[in-house]
């Protein structure tokens, strides 16, 4: 799959002078970007692509981050309008973070790991959000990021000329060569003596086949006559008990081979399960929510339950948001949403909706202050 190229660094939260953000523009994997100070709550960077493209896969090289989230946007959109391409993914366990081991793990996310609705659109801006809540003494960031676009199918017709392109190995380049081959050209180089010899062998083989066919016909005729005589002698005598037992055994085997009604109901169950998933995806349709006061992995669990019910997740509160799932009161975000007139609910609303697979009224669970 073709690799998308980055044009420049659009913005970043902070950078270490020894490991600046521009290092992610280089194709060298040993040039990394880290935050300026150890123990930062969150480190983010926004990279600008050369053009808007489809993103089919994402490769991320870690450098001390415990979690990484990937978001996308377009140049003409609002500054805070980002869509989640890859949900927050774990790169280091709490034990690894505290002992500072396996800091450079590499994970490759294929198309099946990305958001289907977001991956099906073209984007030209990429945002990566890194967090390290388990270690406050080390700087963290990323070592590299690579984006892959779907392979383009060429519509040109193939030609008879096979071209071997120039291949580079380190500082050396192989010479480009062209070879012209036409179908059947190698066979035309054979001598006439070879063709005459092959024709004589073919005629001998044909004669042998004819003789074997005649012998088979005679054998079939003899077998059929013998079988007819056996049938006549068999009809004169009644069937023995052993033959009756064999016949009953064959009937039982035939009954077992017939598919039962339970087997025919299997596809119906599958269709019911698929329709159930479709109904579940419409429970919270039209809801765009943001989270406040929750930490991973519980934050990721709440987000997954809401998105399974059809809701859309926003990394931060914005004009498009309808609900704020809040863990604490009197926080800056709580007061901001309250003044804006947004709906503020507790986490139990998401949990109960997911458990009952229905949209519950929020009046009983709403925070009123």
Short mmCIF file of N, CA, C and O in Angstrom, two decimals, residues 221-311:
data_model
loop_
_atom_site.label_atom_id
_atom_site.label_comp_id
_atom_site.label_asym_id
_atom_site.label_seq_id
_atom_site.Cartn_x
_atom_site.Cartn_y
_atom_site.Cartn_z
N UNK A 221 -19.35 -55.44 -21.37
CA UNK A 221 -20.40 -56.31 -21.91
C UNK A 221 -20.47 -57.62 -21.13
O UNK A 221 -21.56 -58.10 -20.80
N UNK A 222 -19.32 -58.19 -20.82
CA UNK A 222 -19.29 -59.43 -20.06
C UNK A 222 -19.83 -59.23 -18.65
O UNK A 222 -20.57 -60.06 -18.11
N UNK A 223 -19.47 -58.13 -18.02
CA UNK A 223 -19.95 -57.86 -16.66
C UNK A 223 -21.46 -57.66 -16.61
O UNK A 223 -22.14 -58.08 -15.68
N UNK A 224 -22.01 -56.97 -17.64
CA UNK A 224 -23.45 -56.73 -17.65
C UNK A 224 -24.24 -58.01 -17.84
O UNK A 224 -25.29 -58.21 -17.23
N UNK A 225 -23.74 -58.90 -18.67
CA UNK A 225 -24.43 -60.18 -18.85
C UNK A 225 -24.40 -61.01 -17.59
O UNK A 225 -25.39 -61.64 -17.21
N UNK A 226 -23.26 -61.01 -16.91
CA UNK A 226 -23.17 -61.77 -15.66
C UNK A 226 -24.08 -61.19 -14.59
O UNK A 226 -24.70 -61.91 -13.80
N UNK A 227 -24.19 -59.88 -14.56
CA UNK A 227 -25.05 -59.25 -13.56
C UNK A 227 -26.51 -59.57 -13.80
O UNK A 227 -27.29 -59.77 -12.86
N UNK A 228 -26.94 -59.62 -15.06
CA UNK A 228 -28.33 -59.95 -15.36
C UNK A 228 -28.67 -61.37 -14.93
O UNK A 228 -29.76 -61.65 -14.43
N UNK A 229 -27.71 -62.30 -15.11
CA UNK A 229 -27.95 -63.66 -14.66
C UNK A 229 -28.07 -63.73 -13.14
O UNK A 229 -28.91 -64.46 -12.60
N UNK A 230 -27.26 -63.00 -12.45
CA UNK A 230 -27.33 -63.00 -10.98
C UNK A 230 -28.66 -62.44 -10.48
O UNK A 230 -29.23 -62.91 -9.50
N UNK A 231 -29.19 -61.39 -11.18
CA UNK A 231 -30.47 -60.80 -10.79
C UNK A 231 -31.61 -61.82 -10.95
O UNK A 231 -32.53 -61.89 -10.14
N UNK A 232 -31.56 -62.58 -12.06
CA UNK A 232 -32.62 -63.56 -12.28
C UNK A 232 -32.61 -64.64 -11.20
O UNK A 232 -33.66 -65.06 -10.70
N UNK A 233 -31.43 -65.12 -10.84
CA UNK A 233 -31.35 -66.15 -9.81
C UNK A 233 -31.73 -65.59 -8.45
O UNK A 233 -32.28 -66.29 -7.60
N UNK A 234 -31.48 -64.33 -8.22
CA UNK A 234 -31.80 -63.73 -6.92
C UNK A 234 -33.29 -63.56 -6.73
O UNK A 234 -33.83 -63.69 -5.63
N UNK A 235 -34.03 -63.28 -7.82
CA UNK A 235 -35.48 -63.11 -7.73
C UNK A 235 -36.19 -64.41 -7.40
O UNK A 235 -37.32 -64.41 -6.89
N UNK A 236 -35.55 -65.54 -7.70
CA UNK A 236 -36.19 -66.82 -7.42
C UNK A 236 -36.21 -67.14 -5.93
O UNK A 236 -37.00 -67.94 -5.46
N UNK A 237 -35.28 -66.58 -5.17
CA UNK A 237 -35.19 -66.87 -3.75
C UNK A 237 -35.64 -65.66 -2.94
O UNK A 237 -35.47 -64.52 -3.37
N UNK A 238 -36.21 -65.93 -1.74
CA UNK A 238 -36.62 -64.85 -0.85
C UNK A 238 -35.40 -64.25 -0.17
O UNK A 238 -34.38 -64.91 -0.02
N UNK A 239 -35.50 -62.97 0.23
CA UNK A 239 -34.39 -62.29 0.89
C UNK A 239 -34.15 -62.90 2.25
O UNK A 239 -35.09 -63.20 3.00
N UNK A 240 -32.86 -63.08 2.61
CA UNK A 240 -32.46 -63.67 3.88
C UNK A 240 -32.54 -62.63 5.00
O UNK A 240 -32.59 -61.42 4.74
N UNK A 241 -32.52 -63.05 6.30
CA UNK A 241 -32.54 -62.09 7.43
C UNK A 241 -31.35 -61.15 7.41
O UNK A 241 -31.47 -59.98 7.77
N UNK A 242 -30.20 -61.63 6.94
CA UNK A 242 -29.02 -60.76 6.89
C UNK A 242 -29.23 -59.62 5.89
O UNK A 242 -28.87 -58.46 6.15
N UNK A 243 -29.84 -59.91 4.75
CA UNK A 243 -30.11 -58.87 3.75
C UNK A 243 -31.11 -57.84 4.28
O UNK A 243 -31.01 -56.65 4.00
N UNK A 244 -32.11 -58.33 5.06
CA UNK A 244 -33.07 -57.39 5.65
C UNK A 244 -32.40 -56.45 6.63
O UNK A 244 -32.68 -55.25 6.66
N UNK A 245 -31.45 -56.97 7.41
CA UNK A 245 -30.74 -56.12 8.37
C UNK A 245 -29.90 -55.06 7.66
O UNK A 245 -29.83 -53.90 8.07
N UNK A 246 -29.27 -55.46 6.55
CA UNK A 246 -28.48 -54.50 5.77
C UNK A 246 -29.36 -53.41 5.20
O UNK A 246 -29.03 -52.23 5.18
N UNK A 247 -30.55 -53.82 4.72
CA UNK A 247 -31.47 -52.84 4.13
C UNK A 247 -31.95 -51.85 5.20
O UNK A 247 -32.05 -50.64 4.95
N UNK A 248 -32.26 -52.33 6.42
CA UNK A 248 -32.70 -51.43 7.49
C UNK A 248 -31.59 -50.46 7.88
O UNK A 248 -31.83 -49.29 8.16
N UNK A 249 -30.35 -50.97 7.89
CA UNK A 249 -29.22 -50.10 8.22
C UNK A 249 -29.06 -48.97 7.20
O UNK A 249 -28.78 -47.82 7.54
N UNK A 250 -29.27 -49.30 5.92
CA UNK A 250 -29.19 -48.27 4.87
C UNK A 250 -30.28 -47.22 5.03
O UNK A 250 -30.07 -46.03 4.81
N UNK A 251 -31.51 -47.68 5.43
CA UNK A 251 -32.61 -46.72 5.60
C UNK A 251 -32.33 -45.76 6.75
O UNK A 251 -32.63 -44.57 6.68
N UNK A 252 -31.74 -46.28 7.85
CA UNK A 252 -31.40 -45.42 8.99
C UNK A 252 -30.36 -44.38 8.59
O UNK A 252 -30.42 -43.21 8.95
N UNK A 253 -29.36 -44.82 7.78
CA UNK A 253 -28.32 -43.88 7.32
C UNK A 253 -28.91 -42.80 6.44
O UNK A 253 -28.51 -41.63 6.51
N UNK A 254 -29.90 -43.17 5.60
CA UNK A 254 -30.54 -42.17 4.74
C UNK A 254 -31.30 -41.14 5.56
O UNK A 254 -31.29 -39.95 5.28
N UNK A 255 -31.99 -41.61 6.62
CA UNK A 255 -32.73 -40.67 7.48
C UNK A 255 -31.81 -39.71 8.18
O UNK A 255 -32.11 -38.55 8.37
N UNK A 256 -30.64 -40.22 8.61
CA UNK A 256 -29.69 -39.33 9.29
C UNK A 256 -29.11 -38.28 8.36
O UNK A 256 -28.76 -37.19 8.78
N UNK A 257 -28.98 -38.61 7.06
CA UNK A 257 -28.42 -37.65 6.10
C UNK A 257 -29.36 -36.53 5.76
O UNK A 257 -28.96 -35.50 5.25
N UNK A 258 -30.70 -36.73 6.02
CA UNK A 258 -31.67 -35.67 5.71
C UNK A 258 -31.55 -34.57 6.75
O UNK A 258 -31.55 -34.83 7.95
N UNK A 259 -31.42 -33.33 6.35
CA UNK A 259 -31.27 -32.24 7.33
C UNK A 259 -32.53 -32.07 8.16
O UNK A 259 -33.64 -32.17 7.64
N UNK A 260 -32.36 -31.85 9.44
CA UNK A 260 -33.49 -31.66 10.35
C UNK A 260 -33.99 -30.23 10.30
O UNK A 260 -33.37 -29.34 9.74
N UNK A 261 -35.14 -30.02 10.98
CA UNK A 261 -35.72 -28.68 11.02
C UNK A 261 -34.86 -27.73 11.82
O UNK A 261 -34.81 -26.54 11.57
N UNK A 262 -34.12 -28.31 12.85
CA UNK A 262 -33.28 -27.44 13.68
C UNK A 262 -32.15 -26.85 12.87
O UNK A 262 -31.76 -25.71 13.07
N UNK A 263 -31.60 -27.67 11.92
CA UNK A 263 -30.52 -27.14 11.09
C UNK A 263 -30.99 -26.02 10.19
O UNK A 263 -30.25 -25.10 9.87
N UNK A 264 -32.25 -26.13 9.71
CA UNK A 264 -32.76 -25.08 8.82
C UNK A 264 -33.01 -23.78 9.56
O UNK A 264 -33.14 -22.74 8.95
N UNK A 265 -33.10 -23.86 10.90
CA UNK A 265 -33.36 -22.63 11.65
C UNK A 265 -32.10 -21.88 12.00
O UNK A 265 -32.16 -20.78 12.55
N UNK A 266 -30.91 -22.43 11.69
CA UNK A 266 -29.65 -21.75 12.03
C UNK A 266 -29.52 -20.42 11.33
O UNK A 266 -29.21 -19.41 11.95
N UNK A 267 -29.74 -20.35 9.98
CA UNK A 267 -29.61 -19.02 9.36
C UNK A 267 -30.61 -18.02 9.89
O UNK A 267 -30.33 -16.83 9.93
N UNK A 268 -31.81 -18.53 10.36
CA UNK A 268 -32.77 -17.57 10.90
C UNK A 268 -32.24 -16.93 12.17
O UNK A 268 -32.41 -15.75 12.40
N UNK A 269 -31.54 -17.75 13.01
CA UNK A 269 -30.98 -17.19 14.24
C UNK A 269 -29.93 -16.16 13.92
O UNK A 269 -29.80 -15.14 14.59
N UNK A 270 -29.12 -16.45 12.87
CA UNK A 270 -28.07 -15.48 12.51
C UNK A 270 -28.68 -14.15 12.06
O UNK A 270 -28.19 -13.09 12.39
N UNK A 271 -29.79 -14.24 11.28
CA UNK A 271 -30.41 -13.00 10.84
C UNK A 271 -31.00 -12.23 12.01
O UNK A 271 -30.97 -11.01 12.04
N UNK A 272 -31.52 -12.99 13.03
CA UNK A 272 -32.05 -12.30 14.21
C UNK A 272 -30.94 -11.58 14.96
O UNK A 272 -31.10 -10.46 15.43
N UNK A 273 -29.75 -12.24 15.05
CA UNK A 273 -28.63 -11.60 15.76
C UNK A 273 -28.18 -10.35 15.04
O UNK A 273 -27.87 -9.33 15.65
N UNK A 274 -28.11 -10.42 13.68
CA UNK A 274 -27.68 -9.25 12.93
C UNK A 274 -28.67 -8.11 13.05
O UNK A 274 -28.30 -6.95 13.19
N UNK A 275 -30.01 -8.45 13.04
CA UNK A 275 -31.01 -7.39 13.20
C UNK A 275 -30.95 -6.78 14.59
O UNK A 275 -31.19 -5.60 14.79
N UNK A 276 -30.56 -7.62 15.60
CA UNK A 276 -30.43 -7.10 16.96
C UNK A 276 -29.32 -6.08 17.05
O UNK A 276 -29.43 -5.04 17.71
N UNK A 277 -28.19 -6.38 16.37
CA UNK A 277 -27.07 -5.43 16.37
C UNK A 277 -27.45 -4.13 15.68
O UNK A 277 -27.06 -3.04 16.10
N UNK A 278 -28.23 -4.23 14.56
CA UNK A 278 -28.66 -3.01 13.86
C UNK A 278 -29.56 -2.17 14.76
O UNK A 278 -29.45 -0.94 14.79
N UNK A 279 -30.49 -2.83 15.51
CA UNK A 279 -31.36 -2.08 16.42
C UNK A 279 -30.55 -1.43 17.54
O UNK A 279 -30.83 -0.31 17.97
N UNK A 280 -29.51 -2.13 18.02
CA UNK A 280 -28.68 -1.58 19.10
C UNK A 280 -27.94 -0.34 18.64
O UNK A 280 -27.73 0.59 19.41
N UNK A 281 -27.51 -0.33 17.35
CA UNK A 281 -26.75 0.80 16.84
C UNK A 281 -27.61 2.05 16.66
O UNK A 281 -27.08 3.13 16.38
N UNK A 282 -28.95 1.94 16.83
CA UNK A 282 -29.83 3.09 16.65
C UNK A 282 -30.37 3.61 17.97
O UNK A 282 -31.17 4.55 17.99
N UNK A 283 -29.99 3.03 19.10
CA UNK A 283 -30.55 3.42 20.39
C UNK A 283 -30.20 4.86 20.71
O UNK A 283 -31.05 5.66 21.12
N UNK A 284 -28.92 5.26 20.57
CA UNK A 284 -28.48 6.62 20.90
C UNK A 284 -28.11 7.40 19.64
O UNK A 284 -27.17 8.20 19.65
N UNK A 285 -28.80 7.15 18.53
CA UNK A 285 -28.51 7.92 17.32
C UNK A 285 -28.86 9.38 17.54
O UNK A 285 -29.88 9.70 18.15
N UNK A 286 -28.03 10.27 17.05
CA UNK A 286 -28.24 11.69 17.23
C UNK A 286 -27.57 12.27 18.47
O UNK A 286 -27.61 13.47 18.69
N UNK A 287 -26.94 11.40 19.28
CA UNK A 287 -26.26 11.84 20.49
C UNK A 287 -24.77 12.01 20.20
O UNK A 287 -24.13 11.10 19.69
N UNK A 288 -24.22 13.18 20.47
CA UNK A 288 -22.78 13.43 20.39
C UNK A 288 -22.31 13.80 21.79
O UNK A 288 -22.76 14.79 22.36
N UNK A 289 -21.42 13.00 22.37
CA UNK A 289 -21.07 13.15 23.77
C UNK A 289 -19.58 13.38 23.96
O UNK A 289 -18.77 13.04 23.12
N UNK A 290 -19.25 13.97 25.11
CA UNK A 290 -17.86 14.14 25.55
C UNK A 290 -17.76 13.61 26.97
O UNK A 290 -18.75 13.56 27.71
N UNK A 291 -16.56 13.19 27.37
CA UNK A 291 -16.33 12.62 28.70
C UNK A 291 -15.49 13.57 29.53
O UNK A 291 -14.60 14.26 29.01
N UNK A 292 -15.76 13.59 30.84
CA UNK A 292 -15.00 14.46 31.75
C UNK A 292 -14.80 13.75 33.08
O UNK A 292 -15.76 13.27 33.68
N UNK A 293 -13.54 13.68 33.54
CA UNK A 293 -13.24 13.14 34.85
C UNK A 293 -13.00 11.65 34.90
O UNK A 293 -12.83 11.09 35.97
N UNK A 294 -12.98 10.96 33.74
CA UNK A 294 -12.77 9.51 33.72
C UNK A 294 -11.38 9.21 33.17
O UNK A 294 -10.88 9.89 32.29
N UNK A 295 -10.77 8.15 33.70
CA UNK A 295 -9.44 7.72 33.26
C UNK A 295 -9.54 6.34 32.65
O UNK A 295 -10.45 5.57 32.93
N UNK A 296 -8.58 6.05 31.78
CA UNK A 296 -8.51 4.73 31.17
C UNK A 296 -8.14 3.69 32.22
O UNK A 296 -7.42 4.01 33.16
N UNK A 297 -8.64 2.47 32.14
CA UNK A 297 -9.40 1.93 31.00
C UNK A 297 -10.92 2.15 31.09
O UNK A 297 -11.64 1.79 30.19
N UNK A 298 -11.42 2.71 32.24
CA UNK A 298 -12.86 2.90 32.38
C UNK A 298 -13.39 3.92 31.37
O UNK A 298 -14.51 3.80 30.89
N UNK A 299 -12.56 4.91 31.01
CA UNK A 299 -12.97 5.91 30.02
C UNK A 299 -13.22 5.25 28.67
O UNK A 299 -14.22 5.52 28.00
N UNK A 300 -12.32 4.35 28.27
CA UNK A 300 -12.48 3.66 26.99
C UNK A 300 -13.70 2.74 27.01
O UNK A 300 -14.40 2.59 26.00
N UNK A 301 -13.99 2.12 28.17
CA UNK A 301 -15.16 1.24 28.26
C UNK A 301 -16.45 2.02 28.10
O UNK A 301 -17.37 1.58 27.39
N UNK A 302 -16.56 3.18 28.73
CA UNK A 302 -17.76 4.02 28.56
C UNK A 302 -17.92 4.47 27.11
O UNK A 302 -19.03 4.47 26.55
N UNK A 303 -16.79 4.88 26.49
CA UNK A 303 -16.86 5.34 25.10
C UNK A 303 -17.31 4.22 24.16
O UNK A 303 -18.16 4.43 23.28
N UNK A 304 -16.81 2.99 24.38
CA UNK A 304 -17.20 1.88 23.52
C UNK A 304 -18.66 1.53 23.68
O UNK A 304 -19.36 1.22 22.70
N UNK A 305 -19.18 1.57 24.92
CA UNK A 305 -20.59 1.24 25.13
C UNK A 305 -21.49 2.26 24.44
O UNK A 305 -22.52 1.91 23.85
N UNK A 306 -21.13 3.54 24.52
CA UNK A 306 -21.95 4.57 23.90
C UNK A 306 -21.91 4.48 22.38
O UNK A 306 -22.94 4.61 21.71
N UNK A 307 -20.72 4.28 21.81
CA UNK A 307 -20.62 4.18 20.35
C UNK A 307 -21.30 2.92 19.82
O UNK A 307 -21.81 2.92 18.71
N UNK A 308 -21.34 1.83 20.61
CA UNK A 308 -22.07 0.63 20.19
C UNK A 308 -23.56 0.91 20.05
O UNK A 308 -24.25 0.27 19.24
N UNK A 309 -24.08 1.85 20.85
CA UNK A 309 -25.50 2.20 20.78
C UNK A 309 -25.79 3.26 19.72
O UNK A 309 -26.93 3.71 19.62
N UNK A 310 -24.78 3.69 18.95
CA UNK A 310 -25.01 4.63 17.86
C UNK A 310 -24.63 6.06 18.16
O UNK A 310 -24.82 6.93 17.31
N UNK A 311 -24.12 6.35 19.35
CA UNK A 311 -23.71 7.71 19.69
C UNK A 311 -22.35 8.03 19.08
O UNK A 311 -21.56 7.14 18.76
#
